[in-house]
JSON list of C-alpha atoms in Angstrom, two decimals:
[
{"chain": "H", "resi": 1, "resn": "MET", "atom": "CA", "xyz": [-17.94, 8.32, 33.71]},
{"chain": "H", "resi": 2, "resn": "GLY", "atom": "CA", "xyz": [-14.77, 9.21, 35.68]},
{"chain": "H", "resi": 3, "resn": "THR", "atom": "CA", "xyz": [-11.46, 8.56, 34.40]},
{"chain": "H", "resi": 4, "resn": "ILE", "atom": "CA", "xyz": [-10.62, 7.86, 30.56]},
{"chain": "H", "resi": 5, "resn": "VAL", "atom": "CA", "xyz": [-9.27, 3.95, 30.21]},
{"chain": "H", "resi": 6, "resn": "ALA", "atom": "CA", "xyz": [-9.29, 4.25, 26.22]},
{"chain": "H", "resi": 7, "resn": "LYS", "atom": "CA", "xyz": [-9.05, 6.05, 23.82]},
{"chain": "H", "resi": 8, "resn": "ASN", "atom": "CA", "xyz": [-9.33, 6.46, 19.62]},
{"chain": "H", "resi": 9, "resn": "ARG", "atom": "CA", "xyz": [-12.27, 3.91, 19.47]},
{"chain": "H", "resi": 10, "resn": "PRO", "atom": "CA", "xyz": [-14.63, 3.60, 16.57]},
{"chain": "H", "resi": 11, "resn": "CYS", "atom": "CA", "xyz": [-17.86, 5.44, 17.27]},
{"chain": "H", "resi": 12, "resn": "LEU", "atom": "CA", "xyz": [-20.79, 3.24, 18.03]},
{"chain": "H", "resi": 13, "resn": "ASP", "atom": "CA", "xyz": [-23.20, 5.15, 15.63]},
{"chain": "H", "resi": 14, "resn": "SER", "atom": "CA", "xyz": [-23.20, 3.89, 12.31]},
{"chain": "H", "resi": 15, "resn": "ALA", "atom": "CA", "xyz": [-24.45, 7.21, 10.81]},
{"chain": "H", "resi": 16, "resn": "CYS", "atom": "CA", "xyz": [-21.32, 9.08, 12.60]},
{"chain": "H", "resi": 17, "resn": "GLY", "atom": "CA", "xyz": [-18.98, 6.85, 10.81]},
{"chain": "H", "resi": 18, "resn": "SER", "atom": "CA", "xyz": [-15.82, 8.06, 12.95]},
{"chain": "H", "resi": 19, "resn": "SER", "atom": "CA", "xyz": [-13.15, 5.35, 13.14]},
{"chain": "H", "resi": 20, "resn": "ASP", "atom": "CA", "xyz": [-11.34, 6.85, 16.48]},
{"chain": "H", "resi": 21, "resn": "ALA", "atom": "CA", "xyz": [-13.30, 9.92, 17.77]},
{"chain": "H", "resi": 22, "resn": "ARG", "atom": "CA", "xyz": [-14.83, 8.09, 20.75]},
{"chain": "H", "resi": 23, "resn": "GLN", "atom": "CA", "xyz": [-13.22, 7.69, 24.27]},
{"chain": "H", "resi": 24, "resn": "ILE", "atom": "CA", "xyz": [-14.41, 5.08, 27.18]},
{"chain": "H", "resi": 25, "resn": "TYR", "atom": "CA", "xyz": [-14.41, 5.72, 30.77]},
{"chain": "H", "resi": 26, "resn": "GLU", "atom": "CA", "xyz": [-13.83, 3.55, 33.77]},
{"chain": "H", "resi": 27, "resn": "ASP", "atom": "CA", "xyz": [-17.51, 2.64, 34.01]},
{"chain": "H", "resi": 28, "resn": "GLY", "atom": "CA", "xyz": [-17.83, 1.63, 30.62]},
{"chain": "H", "resi": 29, "resn": "THR", "atom": "CA", "xyz": [-19.84, 4.43, 29.27]},
{"chain": "H", "resi": 30, "resn": "SER", "atom": "CA", "xyz": [-18.14, 6.49, 26.23]},
{"chain": "H", "resi": 31, "resn": "PHE", "atom": "CA", "xyz": [-18.25, 9.44, 24.37]},
{"chain": "H", "resi": 32, "resn": "CYS", "atom": "CA", "xyz": [-17.62, 10.36, 20.69]},
{"chain": "H", "resi": 33, "resn": "PHE", "atom": "CA", "xyz": [-16.11, 13.67, 19.99]},
{"chain": "H", "resi": 34, "resn": "SER", "atom": "CA", "xyz": [-17.16, 13.52, 16.43]},
{"chain": "H", "resi": 35, "resn": "CYS", "atom": "CA", "xyz": [-20.88, 13.32, 16.70]},
{"chain": "H", "resi": 36, "resn": "MET", "atom": "CA", "xyz": [-20.83, 14.42, 20.29]},
{"chain": "H", "resi": 37, "resn": "LYS", "atom": "CA", "xyz": [-23.02, 11.61, 21.54]},
{"chain": "H", "resi": 38, "resn": "PHE", "atom": "CA", "xyz": [-23.11, 9.77, 24.73]},
{"chain": "H", "resi": 39, "resn": "PHE", "atom": "CA", "xyz": [-23.24, 6.08, 25.02]},
{"chain": "H", "resi": 40, "resn": "PRO", "atom": "CA", "xyz": [-24.11, 3.73, 27.80]},
{"chain": "H", "resi": 41, "resn": "LYS", "atom": "CA", "xyz": [-21.77, 0.65, 28.76]},
{"chain": "H", "resi": 42, "resn": "ASN", "atom": "CA", "xyz": [-21.16, -1.43, 25.52]},
{"chain": "H", "resi": 43, "resn": "ALA", "atom": "CA", "xyz": [-20.67, -5.45, 26.13]},
{"chain": "H", "resi": 44, "resn": "GLU", "atom": "CA", "xyz": [-18.36, -5.36, 23.07]},
{"chain": "H", "resi": 45, "resn": "ASP", "atom": "CA", "xyz": [-15.66, -2.72, 24.68]},
{"chain": "H", "resi": 46, "resn": "ILE", "atom": "CA", "xyz": [-13.29, -4.04, 26.99]},
{"chain": "H", "resi": 47, "resn": "VAL", "atom": "CA", "xyz": [-12.39, -2.36, 29.88]},
{"chain": "H", "resi": 48, "resn": "PRO", "atom": "CA", "xyz": [-9.58, -2.43, 31.94]},
{"chain": "H", "resi": 49, "resn": "ASP", "atom": "CA", "xyz": [-8.73, -2.46, 35.37]},
{"chain": "H", "resi": 50, "resn": "LYS", "atom": "CA", "xyz": [-7.87, 0.99, 37.14]},
{"chain": "H", "resi": 51, "resn": "GLU", "atom": "CA", "xyz": [-4.23, -0.27, 37.36]},
{"chain": "H", "resi": 52, "resn": "GLU", "atom": "CA", "xyz": [-3.86, -1.31, 33.89]},
{"chain": "H", "resi": 53, "resn": "HIS", "atom": "CA", "xyz": [-2.78, 1.13, 31.35]},
{"chain": "H", "resi": 54, "resn": "ASN", "atom": "CA", "xyz": [-1.78, -0.66, 28.48]},
{"chain": "H", "resi": 55, "resn": "TYR", "atom": "CA", "xyz": [-5.27, -0.74, 27.08]},
{"chain": "H", "resi": 56, "resn": "LEU", "atom": "CA", "xyz": [-4.08, -0.71, 23.59]},
{"chain": "H", "resi": 57, "resn": "PRO", "atom": "CA", "xyz": [-2.45, -3.21, 22.09]},
{"chain": "H", "resi": 58, "resn": "LYS", "atom": "CA", "xyz": [1.18, -2.94, 23.15]},
{"chain": "H", "resi": 59, "resn": "VAL", "atom": "CA", "xyz": [3.14, -0.65, 20.84]},
{"chain": "H", "resi": 60, "resn": "VAL", "atom": "CA", "xyz": [6.51, -1.26, 19.59]},
{"chain": "H", "resi": 61, "resn": "ARG", "atom": "CA", "xyz": [8.86, 0.53, 22.15]},
{"chain": "H", "resi": 62, "resn": "THR", "atom": "CA", "xyz": [12.49, 0.73, 20.96]},
{"chain": "H", "resi": 63, "resn": "VAL", "atom": "CA", "xyz": [14.19, 2.47, 17.83]},
{"chain": "H", "resi": 64, "resn": "GLU", "atom": "CA", "xyz": [15.65, -1.08, 16.94]},
{"chain": "H", "resi": 65, "resn": "ASP", "atom": "CA", "xyz": [11.71, -2.47, 17.03]},
{"chain": "H", "resi": 66, "resn": "ILE", "atom": "CA", "xyz": [10.43, 0.22, 15.15]},
{"chain": "H", "resi": 67, "resn": "GLU", "atom": "CA", "xyz": [12.75, 0.23, 12.52]},
{"chain": "H", "resi": 68, "resn": "LYS", "atom": "CA", "xyz": [12.51, -3.61, 12.28]},
{"chain": "H", "resi": 69, "resn": "LYS", "atom": "CA", "xyz": [8.58, -3.64, 12.01]},
{"chain": "H", "resi": 70, "resn": "LEU", "atom": "CA", "xyz": [8.52, -0.79, 9.51]},
{"chain": "H", "resi": 71, "resn": "LYS", "atom": "CA", "xyz": [10.61, -2.83, 7.22]},
{"chain": "H", "resi": 72, "resn": "GLU", "atom": "CA", "xyz": [8.37, -5.80, 7.76]},
{"chain": "H", "resi": 73, "resn": "ILE", "atom": "CA", "xyz": [5.61, -4.02, 6.70]},
{"chain": "H", "resi": 74, "resn": "SER", "atom": "CA", "xyz": [7.01, -2.50, 3.77]},
{"chain": "H", "resi": 75, "resn": "THR", "atom": "CA", "xyz": [7.05, -6.07, 2.45]},
{"chain": "H", "resi": 76, "resn": "LEU", "atom": "CA", "xyz": [3.48, -6.82, 3.08]},
{"chain": "H", "resi": 77, "resn": "PRO", "atom": "CA", "xyz": [1.14, -7.02, -0.04]},
{"chain": "H", "resi": 78, "resn": "VAL", "atom": "CA", "xyz": [-1.14, -4.27, -1.65]},
{"chain": "H", "resi": 79, "resn": "ARG", "atom": "CA", "xyz": [-4.95, -5.45, -2.46]},
{"chain": "H", "resi": 80, "resn": "GLY", "atom": "CA", "xyz": [-7.96, -3.68, -3.20]},
{"chain": "H", "resi": 81, "resn": "PHE", "atom": "CA", "xyz": [-10.78, -3.93, -0.74]},
{"chain": "H", "resi": 82, "resn": "LYS", "atom": "CA", "xyz": [-13.80, -5.15, -2.65]},
{"chain": "H", "resi": 83, "resn": "GLU", "atom": "CA", "xyz": [-16.10, -4.55, 0.28]},
{"chain": "H", "resi": 84, "resn": "ARG", "atom": "CA", "xyz": [-15.23, -1.16, 0.13]},
{"chain": "H", "resi": 85, "resn": "LYS", "atom": "CA", "xyz": [-15.19, -0.68, -3.70]},
{"chain": "H", "resi": 86, "resn": "ILE", "atom": "CA", "xyz": [-11.75, 0.66, -3.40]},
{"chain": "H", "resi": 87, "resn": "SER", "atom": "CA", "xyz": [-9.48, -0.57, -6.69]},
{"chain": "H", "resi": 88, "resn": "LYS", "atom": "CA", "xyz": [-6.04, -2.22, -6.09]},
{"chain": "H", "resi": 89, "resn": "GLU", "atom": "CA", "xyz": [-4.96, 0.75, -8.10]},
{"chain": "H", "resi": 90, "resn": "VAL", "atom": "CA", "xyz": [-5.81, 3.37, -5.93]},
{"chain": "H", "resi": 91, "resn": "CYS", "atom": "CA", "xyz": [-4.54, 1.25, -2.84]},
{"chain": "H", "resi": 92, "resn": "GLU", "atom": "CA", "xyz": [-1.14, 1.22, -4.50]},
{"chain": "H", "resi": 93, "resn": "PHE", "atom": "CA", "xyz": [-0.95, 4.89, -5.13]},
{"chain": "H", "resi": 94, "resn": "PHE", "atom": "CA", "xyz": [-1.42, 5.38, -1.34]},
{"chain": "H", "resi": 95, "resn": "ASP", "atom": "CA", "xyz": [0.68, 2.23, -0.58]},
{"chain": "H", "resi": 96, "resn": "VAL", "atom": "CA", "xyz": [-1.60, 0.71, 1.58]},
{"chain": "H", "resi": 97, "resn": "LYS", "atom": "CA", "xyz": [-0.49, -2.77, 3.26]},
{"chain": "H", "resi": 98, "resn": "VAL", "atom": "CA", "xyz": [-2.48, -5.86, 4.46]},
{"chain": "H", "resi": 99, "resn": "SER", "atom": "CA", "xyz": [-1.70, -8.99, 6.14]},
{"chain": "H", "resi": 100, "resn": "TYR", "atom": "CA", "xyz": [-3.49, -11.96, 6.25]},
{"chain": "H", "resi": 101, "resn": "ASN", "atom": "CA", "xyz": [-4.97, -14.42, 9.10]},
{"chain": "H", "resi": 102, "resn": "ALA", "atom": "CA", "xyz": [-2.48, -17.64, 8.85]},
{"chain": "H", "resi": 103, "resn": "ASP", "atom": "CA", "xyz": [-5.56, -19.82, 9.79]},
{"chain": "H", "resi": 104, "resn": "SER", "atom": "CA", "xyz": [-8.37, -18.59, 7.69]},
{"chain": "H", "resi": 105, "resn": "GLY", "atom": "CA", "xyz": [-6.49, -17.07, 4.78]},
{"chain": "H", "resi": 106, "resn": "GLU", "atom": "CA", "xyz": [-8.82, -13.85, 5.64]},
{"chain": "H", "resi": 107, "resn": "ILE", "atom": "CA", "xyz": [-7.40, -10.01, 5.69]},
{"chain": "H", "resi": 108, "resn": "ALA", "atom": "CA", "xyz": [-6.33, -9.63, 9.56]},
{"chain": "H", "resi": 109, "resn": "ALA", "atom": "CA", "xyz": [-4.98, -6.24, 9.47]},
{"chain": "H", "resi": 110, "resn": "HIS", "atom": "CA", "xyz": [-4.59, -3.05, 7.24]},
{"chain": "H", "resi": 111, "resn": "TYR", "atom": "CA", "xyz": [-1.33, -0.75, 7.52]},
{"chain": "H", "resi": 112, "resn": "TYR", "atom": "CA", "xyz": [-1.93, 2.92, 6.41]},
{"chain": "H", "resi": 113, "resn": "PRO", "atom": "CA", "xyz": [1.36, 4.56, 5.85]},
{"chain": "H", "resi": 114, "resn": "TYR", "atom": "CA", "xyz": [2.40, 8.24, 7.14]},
{"chain": "H", "resi": 115, "resn": "GLU", "atom": "CA", "xyz": [5.01, 10.67, 5.96]},
{"chain": "H", "resi": 116, "resn": "ASN", "atom": "CA", "xyz": [6.75, 8.09, 3.56]},
{"chain": "H", "resi": 117, "resn": "GLY", "atom": "CA", "xyz": [6.42, 4.64, 5.57]},
{"chain": "H", "resi": 118, "resn": "LYS", "atom": "CA", "xyz": [8.05, 6.14, 8.45]},
{"chain": "H", "resi": 119, "resn": "ALA", "atom": "CA", "xyz": [5.04, 5.48, 10.42]},
{"chain": "H", "resi": 120, "resn": "TYR", "atom": "CA", "xyz": [1.78, 3.38, 9.95]},
{"chain": "H", "resi": 121, "resn": "LYS", "atom": "CA", "xyz": [-1.64, 3.46, 11.56]},
{"chain": "H", "resi": 122, "resn": "VAL", "atom": "CA", "xyz": [-2.63, -0.29, 11.87]},
{"chain": "H", "resi": 123, "resn": "ARG", "atom": "CA", "xyz": [-6.25, -1.40, 11.60]},
{"chain": "H", "resi": 124, "resn": "GLU", "atom": "CA", "xyz": [-6.60, -4.86, 12.89]},
{"chain": "H", "resi": 125, "resn": "LEU", "atom": "CA", "xyz": [-10.02, -6.03, 11.62]},
{"chain": "H", "resi": 126, "resn": "PRO", "atom": "CA", "xyz": [-12.65, -5.15, 12.55]},
{"chain": "H", "resi": 127, "resn": "LYS", "atom": "CA", "xyz": [-11.86, -1.82, 14.13]},
{"chain": "H", "resi": 128, "resn": "GLN", "atom": "CA", "xyz": [-8.83, -2.35, 16.61]},
{"chain": "H", "resi": 129, "resn": "PHE", "atom": "CA", "xyz": [-6.35, 0.74, 15.99]},
{"chain": "H", "resi": 130, "resn": "LYS", "atom": "CA", "xyz": [-2.72, 1.13, 17.02]},
{"chain": "H", "resi": 131, "resn": "TRP", "atom": "CA", "xyz": [0.57, 3.04, 15.68]},
{"chain": "H", "resi": 132, "resn": "ILE", "atom": "CA", "xyz": [3.61, 1.67, 14.50]},
{"chain": "H", "resi": 133, "resn": "SER", "atom": "CA", "xyz": [6.13, 4.50, 15.25]},
{"chain": "H", "resi": 134, "resn": "LYS", "atom": "CA", "xyz": [3.52, 7.70, 15.43]},
{"chain": "H", "resi": 135, "resn": "SER", "atom": "CA", "xyz": [2.85, 10.62, 13.18]},
{"chain": "H", "resi": 136, "resn": "GLU", "atom": "CA", "xyz": [0.51, 13.86, 13.61]},
{"chain": "H", "resi": 137, "resn": "ASP", "atom": "CA", "xyz": [0.55, 14.37, 9.73]},
{"chain": "H", "resi": 138, "resn": "LEU", "atom": "CA", "xyz": [-1.91, 13.71, 7.07]},
{"chain": "H", "resi": 139, "resn": "PHE", "atom": "CA", "xyz": [-2.67, 10.54, 5.49]},
{"chain": "H", "resi": 140, "resn": "GLY", "atom": "CA", "xyz": [-1.83, 10.70, 1.93]},
{"chain": "H", "resi": 141, "resn": "LYS", "atom": "CA", "xyz": [0.15, 13.96, 2.05]},
{"chain": "H", "resi": 142, "resn": "ASP", "atom": "CA", "xyz": [3.42, 12.40, 0.79]},
{"chain": "H", "resi": 143, "resn": "LYS", "atom": "CA", "xyz": [1.23, 11.16, -2.48]},
{"chain": "H", "resi": 144, "resn": "PHE", "atom": "CA", "xyz": [0.95, 14.81, -3.75]},
{"chain": "H", "resi": 145, "resn": "SER", "atom": "CA", "xyz": [3.15, 17.73, -4.41]},
{"chain": "H", "resi": 146, "resn": "SER", "atom": "CA", "xyz": [1.87, 21.29, -3.24]},
{"chain": "H", "resi": 147, "resn": "GLY", "atom": "CA", "xyz": [-0.05, 23.87, -5.16]},
{"chain": "H", "resi": 148, "resn": "GLY", "atom": "CA", "xyz": [-2.87, 23.19, -7.65]},
{"chain": "H", "resi": 149, "resn": "LYS", "atom": "CA", "xyz": [-6.65, 23.88, -7.82]},
{"chain": "H", "resi": 150, "resn": "ARG", "atom": "CA", "xyz": [-8.26, 21.48, -5.28]},
{"chain": "H", "resi": 151, "resn": "ILE", "atom": "CA", "xyz": [-8.00, 19.42, -2.45]},
{"chain": "H", "resi": 152, "resn": "PHE", "atom": "CA", "xyz": [-9.96, 17.45, -0.36]},
{"chain": "H", "resi": 153, "resn": "ILE", "atom": "CA", "xyz": [-9.71, 16.70, 3.16]},
{"chain": "H", "resi": 154, "resn": "VAL", "atom": "CA", "xyz": [-11.59, 13.99, 4.99]},
{"chain": "H", "resi": 155, "resn": "GLU", "atom": "CA", "xyz": [-11.81, 12.30, 8.51]},
{"chain": "H", "resi": 156, "resn": "GLY", "atom": "CA", "xyz": [-10.04, 8.76, 8.15]},
{"chain": "H", "resi": 157, "resn": "GLU", "atom": "CA", "xyz": [-7.97, 6.64, 5.92]},
{"chain": "H", "resi": 158, "resn": "VAL", "atom": "CA", "xyz": [-10.61, 4.41, 4.15]},
{"chain": "H", "resi": 159, "resn": "ASP", "atom": "CA", "xyz": [-12.76, 7.68, 3.60]},
{"chain": "H", "resi": 160, "resn": "THR", "atom": "CA", "xyz": [-9.43, 8.82, 1.89]},
{"chain": "H", "resi": 161, "resn": "LEU", "atom": "CA", "xyz": [-9.03, 6.08, -0.20]},
{"chain": "H", "resi": 162, "resn": "SER", "atom": "CA", "xyz": [-13.08, 6.15, -1.01]},
{"chain": "H", "resi": 163, "resn": "VAL", "atom": "CA", "xyz": [-12.83, 10.05, -2.09]},
{"chain": "H", "resi": 164, "resn": "ALA", "atom": "CA", "xyz": [-9.74, 8.86, -4.42]},
{"chain": "H", "resi": 165, "resn": "GLN", "atom": "CA", "xyz": [-11.53, 6.26, -6.01]},
{"chain": "H", "resi": 166, "resn": "THR", "atom": "CA", "xyz": [-14.58, 8.09, -6.95]},
{"chain": "H", "resi": 167, "resn": "LEU", "atom": "CA", "xyz": [-12.31, 10.89, -8.29]},
{"chain": "H", "resi": 168, "resn": "HIS", "atom": "CA", "xyz": [-10.50, 8.20, -10.30]},
{"chain": "H", "resi": 169, "resn": "ASP", "atom": "CA", "xyz": [-13.87, 6.65, -11.51]},
{"chain": "H", "resi": 170, "resn": "LYS", "atom": "CA", "xyz": [-14.79, 9.81, -12.68]},
{"chain": "H", "resi": 171, "resn": "TYR", "atom": "CA", "xyz": [-11.90, 11.62, -14.05]},
{"chain": "H", "resi": 172, "resn": "GLY", "atom": "CA", "xyz": [-9.47, 8.72, -14.68]},
{"chain": "H", "resi": 173, "resn": "LYS", "atom": "CA", "xyz": [-6.88, 10.19, -12.32]},
{"chain": "H", "resi": 174, "resn": "ILE", "atom": "CA", "xyz": [-6.28, 10.52, -8.45]},
{"chain": "H", "resi": 175, "resn": "TYR", "atom": "CA", "xyz": [-6.66, 14.37, -7.71]},
{"chain": "H", "resi": 176, "resn": "PRO", "atom": "CA", "xyz": [-5.14, 15.37, -4.23]},
{"chain": "H", "resi": 177, "resn": "VAL", "atom": "CA", "xyz": [-7.34, 13.96, -1.03]},
{"chain": "H", "resi": 178, "resn": "VAL", "atom": "CA", "xyz": [-5.85, 13.55, 2.51]},
{"chain": "H", "resi": 179, "resn": "GLY", "atom": "CA", "xyz": [-7.19, 12.51, 5.42]},
{"chain": "H", "resi": 180, "resn": "LEU", "atom": "CA", "xyz": [-6.86, 13.30, 9.36]},
{"chain": "H", "resi": 181, "resn": "SER", "atom": "CA", "xyz": [-5.57, 10.51, 11.42]},
{"chain": "H", "resi": 182, "resn": "SER", "atom": "CA", "xyz": [-7.72, 11.44, 14.26]},
{"chain": "H", "resi": 183, "resn": "ALA", "atom": "CA", "xyz": [-10.70, 13.87, 15.06]},
{"chain": "H", "resi": 184, "resn": "THR", "atom": "CA", "xyz": [-9.04, 14.63, 18.21]},
{"chain": "H", "resi": 185, "resn": "ILE", "atom": "CA", "xyz": [-5.99, 16.34, 16.91]},
{"chain": "H", "resi": 186, "resn": "ALA", "atom": "CA", "xyz": [-7.55, 17.86, 14.00]},
{"chain": "H", "resi": 187, "resn": "GLY", "atom": "CA", "xyz": [-6.82, 21.01, 14.49]},
{"chain": "H", "resi": 188, "resn": "LYS", "atom": "CA", "xyz": [-3.28, 20.73, 15.44]},
{"chain": "H", "resi": 189, "resn": "THR", "atom": "CA", "xyz": [-2.83, 18.81, 12.39]},
{"chain": "H", "resi": 190, "resn": "LEU", "atom": "CA", "xyz": [-4.20, 21.15, 9.80]},
{"chain": "H", "resi": 191, "resn": "LEU", "atom": "CA", "xyz": [-2.19, 23.94, 11.78]},
{"chain": "H", "resi": 192, "resn": "LYS", "atom": "CA", "xyz": [1.01, 21.76, 11.17]},
{"chain": "H", "resi": 193, "resn": "ASN", "atom": "CA", "xyz": [-0.24, 21.63, 7.41]},
{"chain": "H", "resi": 194, "resn": "ARG", "atom": "CA", "xyz": [-1.55, 25.11, 6.86]},
{"chain": "H", "resi": 195, "resn": "GLU", "atom": "CA", "xyz": [1.10, 26.51, 4.81]},
{"chain": "H", "resi": 196, "resn": "TRP", "atom": "CA", "xyz": [1.27, 23.45, 2.43]},
{"chain": "H", "resi": 197, "resn": "LEU", "atom": "CA", "xyz": [-2.84, 23.45, 2.22]},
{"chain": "H", "resi": 198, "resn": "ARG", "atom": "CA", "xyz": [-2.63, 27.14, 1.63]},
{"chain": "H", "resi": 199, "resn": "SER", "atom": "CA", "xyz": [-0.84, 26.55, -1.77]},
{"chain": "H", "resi": 200, "resn": "PHE", "atom": "CA", "xyz": [-3.92, 25.02, -3.12]},
{"chain": "H", "resi": 201, "resn": "LYS", "atom": "CA", "xyz": [-6.81, 27.40, -4.39]},
{"chain": "H", "resi": 202, "resn": "GLU", "atom": "CA", "xyz": [-9.62, 25.45, -3.10]},
{"chain": "H", "resi": 203, "resn": "ILE", "atom": "CA", "xyz": [-9.97, 23.45, 0.05]},
{"chain": "H", "resi": 204, "resn": "ILE", "atom": "CA", "xyz": [-12.74, 20.92, 0.43]},
{"chain": "H", "resi": 205, "resn": "LEU", "atom": "CA", "xyz": [-14.12, 19.65, 3.84]},
{"chain": "H", "resi": 206, "resn": "CYS", "atom": "CA", "xyz": [-15.68, 16.36, 3.81]},
{"chain": "H", "resi": 207, "resn": "LEU", "atom": "CA", "xyz": [-15.97, 15.36, 7.53]}
]
């Protein structure tokens, strides 16, 4: 195993479904902290040289670059995800943006906003993740007021949209549902938001 060379990768076990709990070691093996499973070397994983530390897509580094990129993202379109049975209405509620591949016309990336668009988690399809700015907050928190009867906490942005869609389909309304951005900082995120979460009478964990 040895040194960790890549973090926040999707789990290789479809039954787990985690989008960012697996970390890759320098020998190519990996371990998922969501389902607690070890995996042998995967041919699809790109393992960088020991000296190469920028193994994730290059992040936007300066304040000016971040502000420019956030402004660009805010102008991107919103659409539903038919393959996930998530409507445009739900995506508009959470303000999830998309960008398109110029050659194929297919969706190239999803942009999940955090803290009213002060940061975005980017999913470059199929499953490559990076951040524009950074947040350790709950996805979707800014869409709901504190207090209320019940709140759902799920793992990941797509799961948040899926539960919201289920609630909307059943009740005609989107009730409070928020997502953890990463299994590796779940405890830290929940502690950071514990007073806000305690304002709800019931908390349902769907991890």
